[in-house]
Every structure is written in structure tokens, then in C-alpha cells.
mmCIF file of C-alpha atoms in Angstrom:
data_model
loop_
_atom_site.group_PDB
_atom_site.id
_atom_site.type_symbol
_atom_site.label_atom_id
_atom_site.label_comp_id
_atom_site.label_asym_id
_atom_site.label_seq_id
_atom_site.Cartn_x
_atom_site.Cartn_y
_atom_site.Cartn_z
ATOM 1 C CA MET A 641 110.498 118.577 153.591
ATOM 2 C CA SER A 642 109.582 115.165 154.985
ATOM 3 C CA VAL A 643 106.075 113.757 154.729
ATOM 4 C CA ASP A 644 104.532 110.331 155.209
ATOM 5 C CA LEU A 645 104.023 109.889 151.477
ATOM 6 C CA MET A 646 102.977 106.231 151.414
ATOM 7 C CA GLY A 647 100.425 106.701 154.170
ATOM 8 C CA PHE A 648 99.017 109.746 152.419
ATOM 9 C CA LEU A 649 98.737 107.939 149.070
ATOM 10 C CA GLY A 650 96.844 105.105 150.746
ATOM 11 C CA VAL A 651 94.318 107.465 152.342
ATOM 12 C CA VAL A 652 93.834 109.409 149.102
ATOM 13 C CA LEU A 653 93.244 106.270 147.021
ATOM 14 C CA VAL A 654 90.663 104.980 149.490
ATOM 15 C CA ALA A 655 88.933 108.387 149.500
ATOM 16 C CA TYR A 656 88.632 108.329 145.699
ATOM 17 C CA VAL A 657 87.518 104.708 145.432
ATOM 18 C CA VAL A 658 84.623 105.217 147.872
ATOM 19 C CA PRO A 659 81.840 106.673 145.658
ATOM 20 C CA GLY A 660 80.493 110.110 146.532
ATOM 21 C CA PRO A 661 78.818 113.064 144.801
ATOM 22 C CA ASP A 662 81.919 113.713 142.667
ATOM 23 C CA PHE A 663 81.914 110.140 141.368
ATOM 24 C CA LEU A 664 78.242 110.316 140.451
ATOM 25 C CA VAL A 665 78.705 113.623 138.612
ATOM 26 C CA VAL A 666 81.754 112.428 136.668
ATOM 27 C CA PHE A 667 80.317 109.014 135.796
ATOM 28 C CA ARG A 668 76.950 110.398 134.719
ATOM 29 C CA SER A 669 78.631 113.112 132.644
ATOM 30 C CA ALA A 670 80.875 110.507 130.986
ATOM 31 C CA ILE A 671 77.832 108.455 130.001
ATOM 32 C CA GLU A 672 76.450 111.513 128.214
ATOM 33 C CA HIS A 673 79.765 112.184 126.461
ATOM 34 C CA PRO A 674 83.384 111.298 127.321
ATOM 35 C CA ALA A 675 84.449 114.930 126.838
ATOM 36 C CA LYS A 676 81.861 116.022 129.383
ATOM 37 C CA GLY A 677 83.054 113.341 131.810
ATOM 38 C CA ARG A 678 86.666 114.474 131.551
ATOM 39 C CA ALA A 679 85.561 118.075 132.022
ATOM 40 C CA ALA A 680 83.577 117.107 135.129
ATOM 41 C CA GLY A 681 86.649 115.375 136.544
ATOM 42 C CA LEU A 682 88.806 118.423 135.897
ATOM 43 C CA GLY A 683 86.119 120.626 137.415
ATOM 44 C CA ALA A 684 86.034 118.499 140.557
ATOM 45 C CA GLN A 685 89.804 118.794 140.900
ATOM 46 C CA ALA A 686 89.627 122.551 140.310
ATOM 47 C CA GLY A 687 87.175 122.722 143.216
ATOM 48 C CA LEU A 688 89.656 120.702 145.256
ATOM 49 C CA CYS A 689 92.302 123.332 144.479
ATOM 50 C CA VAL A 690 90.047 125.959 146.056
ATOM 51 C CA HIS A 691 89.903 123.934 149.283
ATOM 52 C CA MET A 692 93.665 123.400 149.152
ATOM 53 C CA LEU A 693 94.331 127.134 148.824
ATOM 54 C CA ALA A 694 91.872 127.889 151.616
ATOM 55 C CA ALA A 695 93.564 125.380 153.908
ATOM 56 C CA ALA A 696 97.012 126.692 153.060
ATOM 57 C CA VAL A 697 96.130 130.275 153.986
ATOM 58 C CA GLY A 698 94.002 129.321 156.975
ATOM 59 C CA LEU A 699 90.624 130.360 155.580
ATOM 60 C CA ALA A 700 89.244 126.853 155.950
ATOM 61 C CA VAL A 701 90.099 126.936 159.648
ATOM 62 C CA ILE A 702 87.842 129.952 160.059
ATOM 63 C CA ALA A 703 85.035 128.228 158.171
ATOM 64 C CA ALA A 704 85.427 125.021 160.209
ATOM 65 C CA ARG A 705 85.267 126.944 163.501
ATOM 66 C CA SER A 706 82.212 128.910 162.432
ATOM 67 C CA PRO A 707 79.100 126.706 162.524
ATOM 68 C CA ALA A 708 77.159 129.292 160.521
ATOM 69 C CA VAL A 709 79.682 129.262 157.658
ATOM 70 C CA TYR A 710 79.881 125.476 157.645
ATOM 71 C CA GLU A 711 76.091 125.099 157.622
ATOM 72 C CA ALA A 712 75.722 127.667 154.842
ATOM 73 C CA VAL A 713 78.218 125.868 152.609
ATOM 74 C CA LYS A 714 76.690 122.496 153.434
ATOM 75 C CA LEU A 715 73.173 123.659 152.564
ATOM 76 C CA LEU A 716 74.346 125.274 149.332
ATOM 77 C CA GLY A 717 76.030 122.033 148.323
ATOM 78 C CA ALA A 718 72.948 120.002 149.244
ATOM 79 C CA ALA A 719 70.702 122.341 147.277
ATOM 80 C CA TYR A 720 72.928 122.022 144.219
ATOM 81 C CA LEU A 721 72.867 118.206 144.384
ATOM 82 C CA VAL A 722 69.067 118.243 144.695
ATOM 83 C CA HIS A 723 68.967 120.631 141.741
ATOM 84 C CA LEU A 724 71.028 118.204 139.640
ATOM 85 C CA GLY A 725 68.753 115.350 140.700
ATOM 86 C CA ILE A 726 65.561 117.181 139.791
ATOM 87 C CA ARG A 727 67.031 118.100 136.413
ATOM 88 C CA ALA A 728 67.945 114.451 135.774
ATOM 89 C CA VAL A 729 64.482 113.173 136.750
ATOM 90 C CA LEU A 730 62.751 115.792 134.602
ATOM 91 C CA ALA A 731 65.095 115.002 131.702
ATOM 92 C CA ALA A 732 64.235 111.298 132.012
ATOM 93 C CA ARG A 733 60.528 112.026 131.899
ATOM 94 C CA ARG A 734 60.961 114.448 129.002
ATOM 95 C CA SER A 735 62.970 111.851 127.069
ATOM 96 C CA ALA A 736 60.242 109.268 127.665
ATOM 97 C CA ARG A 737 57.624 111.647 126.272
ATOM 98 C CA GLU A 738 59.822 112.434 123.264
ATOM 99 C CA ARG A 739 60.325 108.731 122.563
ATOM 100 C CA ARG A 740 56.574 108.141 122.654
ATOM 101 C CA ALA A 741 56.015 111.086 120.323
ATOM 102 C CA ASP A 742 58.759 109.805 118.027
ATOM 103 C CA ARG A 743 57.141 106.377 117.846
ATOM 104 C CA GLU A 744 53.846 108.016 116.933
ATOM 105 C CA ARG A 745 55.542 110.115 114.223
ATOM 106 C CA ARG A 746 57.247 107.027 112.791
ATOM 107 C CA ALA A 747 53.922 105.220 112.708
ATOM 108 C CA ASP A 748 52.360 108.168 110.849
ATOM 109 C CA ARG A 749 55.257 108.285 108.378
ATOM 110 C CA GLU A 750 54.994 104.555 107.746
ATOM 111 C CA TRP A 751 51.297 104.910 107.056
ATOM 112 C CA SER A 752 51.939 107.887 104.755
ATOM 113 C CA ALA A 753 54.703 106.010 102.959
ATOM 114 C CA ALA A 754 52.234 103.262 102.165
ATOM 115 C CA GLN A 755 49.991 105.847 100.497
ATOM 116 C CA GLU A 756 52.562 107.865 98.554
ATOM 117 C CA PRO A 757 56.295 107.915 97.702
ATOM 118 C CA ARG A 758 58.509 108.284 100.727
ATOM 119 C CA GLY A 759 59.687 111.812 101.437
ATOM 120 C CA ASP A 760 62.654 113.091 103.331
ATOM 121 C CA ILE A 761 62.774 112.370 107.024
ATOM 122 C CA GLU A 762 63.831 115.117 109.371
ATOM 123 C CA PRO A 763 67.285 114.443 110.780
ATOM 124 C CA ALA A 764 67.444 113.626 114.454
ATOM 125 C CA THR A 765 68.789 116.260 116.752
ATOM 126 C CA GLY A 766 72.454 115.596 117.385
ATOM 127 C CA PRO A 767 74.301 115.850 120.672
ATOM 128 C CA ALA A 768 75.216 119.201 122.118
ATOM 129 C CA PRO A 769 78.452 120.712 120.806
ATOM 130 C CA THR A 770 81.540 119.456 122.580
ATOM 131 C CA GLY A 771 82.344 122.965 123.828
ATOM 132 C CA ALA A 772 78.966 123.272 125.520
ATOM 133 C CA GLN A 773 79.293 119.786 127.001
ATOM 134 C CA TRP A 774 82.760 120.620 128.328
ATOM 135 C CA ARG A 775 81.587 123.821 130.031
ATOM 136 C CA SER A 776 78.547 122.084 131.512
ATOM 137 C CA GLY A 777 80.576 119.150 132.822
ATOM 138 C CA PHE A 778 83.303 121.363 134.272
ATOM 139 C CA ALA A 779 80.769 123.582 136.051
ATOM 140 C CA GLN A 780 78.938 120.602 137.555
ATOM 141 C CA GLY A 781 82.156 118.983 138.780
ATOM 142 C CA PHE A 782 83.517 122.257 140.161
ATOM 143 C CA LEU A 783 80.353 123.292 142.025
ATOM 144 C CA THR A 784 79.766 119.811 143.426
ATOM 145 C CA ASN A 785 83.245 119.778 144.943
ATOM 146 C CA VAL A 786 83.669 123.395 145.994
ATOM 147 C CA LEU A 787 80.290 123.351 147.788
ATOM 148 C CA ASN A 788 81.204 120.190 149.686
ATOM 149 C CA PRO A 789 82.517 121.220 153.137
ATOM 150 C CA LYS A 790 83.819 117.689 153.690
ATOM 151 C CA ALA A 791 86.459 118.370 151.042
ATOM 152 C CA ALA A 792 87.658 121.367 153.066
ATOM 153 C CA LEU A 793 87.657 119.308 156.245
ATOM 154 C CA PHE A 794 89.806 116.691 154.481
ATOM 155 C CA PHE A 795 92.587 119.238 154.120
ATOM 156 C CA LEU A 796 92.120 120.405 157.698
ATOM 157 C CA SER A 797 91.905 117.051 159.430
ATOM 158 C CA ILE A 798 93.701 114.522 157.198
ATOM 159 C CA LEU A 799 96.567 116.442 155.621
ATOM 160 C CA PRO A 800 98.109 117.664 158.922
ATOM 161 C CA GLN A 801 98.596 114.048 159.970
ATOM 162 C CA PHE A 802 101.116 113.615 157.136
ATOM 163 C CA VAL A 803 102.901 116.945 157.557
ATOM 164 C CA ASP A 804 106.291 117.225 159.236
ATOM 165 C CA GLY A 805 106.013 119.882 161.943
ATOM 166 C CA ALA A 806 109.673 120.820 161.530
ATOM 167 C CA GLY A 807 109.128 122.002 157.940
ATOM 168 C CA SER A 808 106.984 124.617 156.262
ATOM 169 C CA THR A 809 103.348 123.616 156.818
ATOM 170 C CA THR A 810 102.123 125.709 153.899
ATOM 171 C CA ARG A 811 104.622 124.186 151.451
ATOM 172 C CA GLN A 812 103.795 120.660 152.574
ATOM 173 C CA ILE A 813 100.049 121.256 152.285
ATOM 174 C CA PHE A 814 100.566 122.555 148.758
ATOM 175 C CA PHE A 815 102.741 119.560 147.889
ATOM 176 C CA LEU A 816 100.253 117.004 149.229
ATOM 177 C CA GLY A 817 97.305 118.927 147.824
ATOM 178 C CA ILE A 818 98.781 119.076 144.315
ATOM 179 C CA LEU A 819 99.605 115.376 144.536
ATOM 180 C CA ASP A 820 96.004 114.697 145.564
ATOM 181 C CA VAL A 821 94.714 116.716 142.595
ATOM 182 C CA LEU A 822 96.973 114.908 140.109
ATOM 183 C CA ILE A 823 95.986 111.483 141.448
ATOM 184 C CA GLY A 824 92.354 112.502 141.141
ATOM 185 C CA ILE A 825 92.752 113.575 137.513
ATOM 186 C CA VAL A 826 94.199 110.171 136.618
ATOM 187 C CA TYR A 827 91.448 108.404 138.570
ATOM 188 C CA TRP A 828 88.639 110.392 136.937
ATOM 189 C CA PHE A 829 90.018 109.765 133.465
ATOM 190 C CA VAL A 830 90.025 106.035 134.212
ATOM 191 C CA VAL A 831 86.412 106.312 135.403
ATOM 192 C CA VAL A 832 85.510 108.122 132.163
ATOM 193 C CA ALA A 833 87.185 105.379 130.098
ATOM 194 C CA VAL A 834 85.152 102.714 131.908
ATOM 195 C CA ALA A 835 81.939 104.715 131.546
ATOM 196 C CA ALA A 836 82.599 105.188 127.816
ATOM 197 C CA ARG A 837 82.524 101.410 127.374
ATOM 198 C CA LEU A 838 79.076 101.317 128.961
ATOM 199 C CA ARG A 839 77.615 104.025 126.707
ATOM 200 C CA THR A 840 76.329 101.492 124.168
ATOM 201 C CA LEU A 841 74.410 99.606 126.852
ATOM 202 C CA LEU A 842 73.033 102.781 128.440
ATOM 203 C CA ALA A 843 72.104 104.200 125.036
ATOM 204 C CA ARG A 844 69.203 101.760 124.840
ATOM 205 C CA PRO A 845 66.030 103.788 125.458
ATOM 206 C CA LYS A 846 64.672 101.729 128.364
ATOM 207 C CA VAL A 847 68.057 101.377 130.045
ATOM 208 C CA GLN A 848 68.796 105.074 129.546
ATOM 209 C CA HIS A 849 65.447 106.023 131.075
ATOM 210 C CA ARG A 850 66.095 103.883 134.157
ATOM 211 C CA TRP A 851 69.663 105.182 134.428
ATOM 212 C CA GLU A 852 68.557 108.819 134.331
ATOM 213 C CA LEU A 853 65.824 108.218 136.893
ATOM 214 C CA THR A 854 68.147 106.250 139.185
ATOM 215 C CA THR A 855 70.974 108.801 139.097
ATOM 216 C CA GLY A 856 68.496 111.638 139.483
ATOM 217 C CA TRP A 857 66.983 110.189 142.633
ATOM 218 C CA LEU A 858 70.482 109.345 143.919
ATOM 219 C CA PHE A 859 71.481 112.990 143.555
ATOM 220 C CA ILE A 860 68.351 114.033 145.439
ATOM 221 C CA ALA A 861 68.949 111.442 148.180
ATOM 222 C CA ILE A 862 72.590 112.490 148.611
ATOM 223 C CA GLY A 863 71.594 116.153 148.728
ATOM 224 C CA VAL A 864 68.945 115.520 151.351
ATOM 225 C CA GLY A 865 71.430 113.388 153.304
ATOM 226 C CA VAL A 866 74.034 116.148 153.227
ATOM 227 C CA ALA A 867 71.499 118.708 154.426
ATOM 228 C CA ALA A 868 70.298 116.449 157.222
ATOM 229 C CA ALA A 869 73.782 115.426 158.378
ATOM 230 C CA ALA A 870 74.878 116.837 161.690
#
């Protein structure tokens, strides 16, 4: 088996570095919790495996040649991105309301403490269990990738350029596809590590509110753009 490995690695690295829906999902999940970010990255690569298998057995060729199938997948992916965006925007607004209510409760407690001995304060609600965060992150990463027809077209249009026609096409697609997946896992884990260092900054209430709103509207804009793309 002979493939243009260096050329393929260059194309794959450029594809990962250019931000897309996967990057936004992984980075946003990592800000919430590193475990969720890693799960989102693994989910995205699991979705990539689906496209790799489809390309290897020729199913993606059928989808690419059927405008109806392509449009259906594209619209499903766009709808899911818009769904994530709406959830993020609503969560930002809900958090803002909760912060205002919390400030009011603290003011009431301070006033009460001035009148009588201080009582116990209700503990703040902690983060979601790691297991729940992992499942949520993995599902978001997986659905974002598997519902992106451009990922399928990558295997159909890019991979064949690096395949040696004299060898087994299926074996070479699997080899390059698995290499792509492994590179992506390393890349996403690096992204999660960088995002983890920014958690302290984004944990500030005002910054967090702006971050959630910004990423939410970005999801919506990307979803609308995907739906409107020819």
C-alpha cells in the first residue's frame, strides 16, 4: 500500500485548524468542563468514523449523487446547530436571571443577618455529574459531525487524491481515515487543554454571559449558513 502520506497529513492539519462547527462544540464544551470537552472531541471523531465507513463501502457515493439525501442531511445538521444555539442563548438569559435573583437573595440575607444571628446558607448547586457531562458532550460532538455532509464529502473528494490506484482502495481509505481520526483526537485534546486555562476568565459572570450569548448566536449563524448553502 502506497499513499501520499505527507500531503494527506498537511491537508488534514489545515482542515482541523480552520474553525468549524466541531471546533465550536468542543471548545464550548471544554469551557463548561474539561471532561465534557474531551467527550465532545471523541464524539466528533466517532461521527467521522461513520463517514469513513460509509465512504469505504460506497454508501457516501450514493448520498453524494442523490440531491435529496444530501439536502436532508444538510438540513438536519443545520437544524441541530440552530438547536444548540437557541439552547445556549436561553441558558445565557436564564443564568442572567438567576444571578439577579441571587444578588437579591444575598441582599435579603445580609439585611436579615443584621437583625438576627446568621443562619445557614443554602449551598450553591454544583456542576452536573461528570458522567452526565461526558454523555452530553459526546452526543453533541457526534451529532454535529455525523450530520455534516461536508465531512462525508471530505472522504469522497479528498481521500481518493492520496490513494494509490494499484492497491486496495478500501484498505487505504480505512488507513487514512483512522489516521485522520487519531490526529483529530490529539488535536481536540490540545484544544480542551487550552480551553481549560481560559475557564477562570470565562467563569466571571459578565464574561460568561457574553461568551454564552456569542457562542449561541454563532451556532445559529452557522446553522442558518449551512441550510442556505448551495
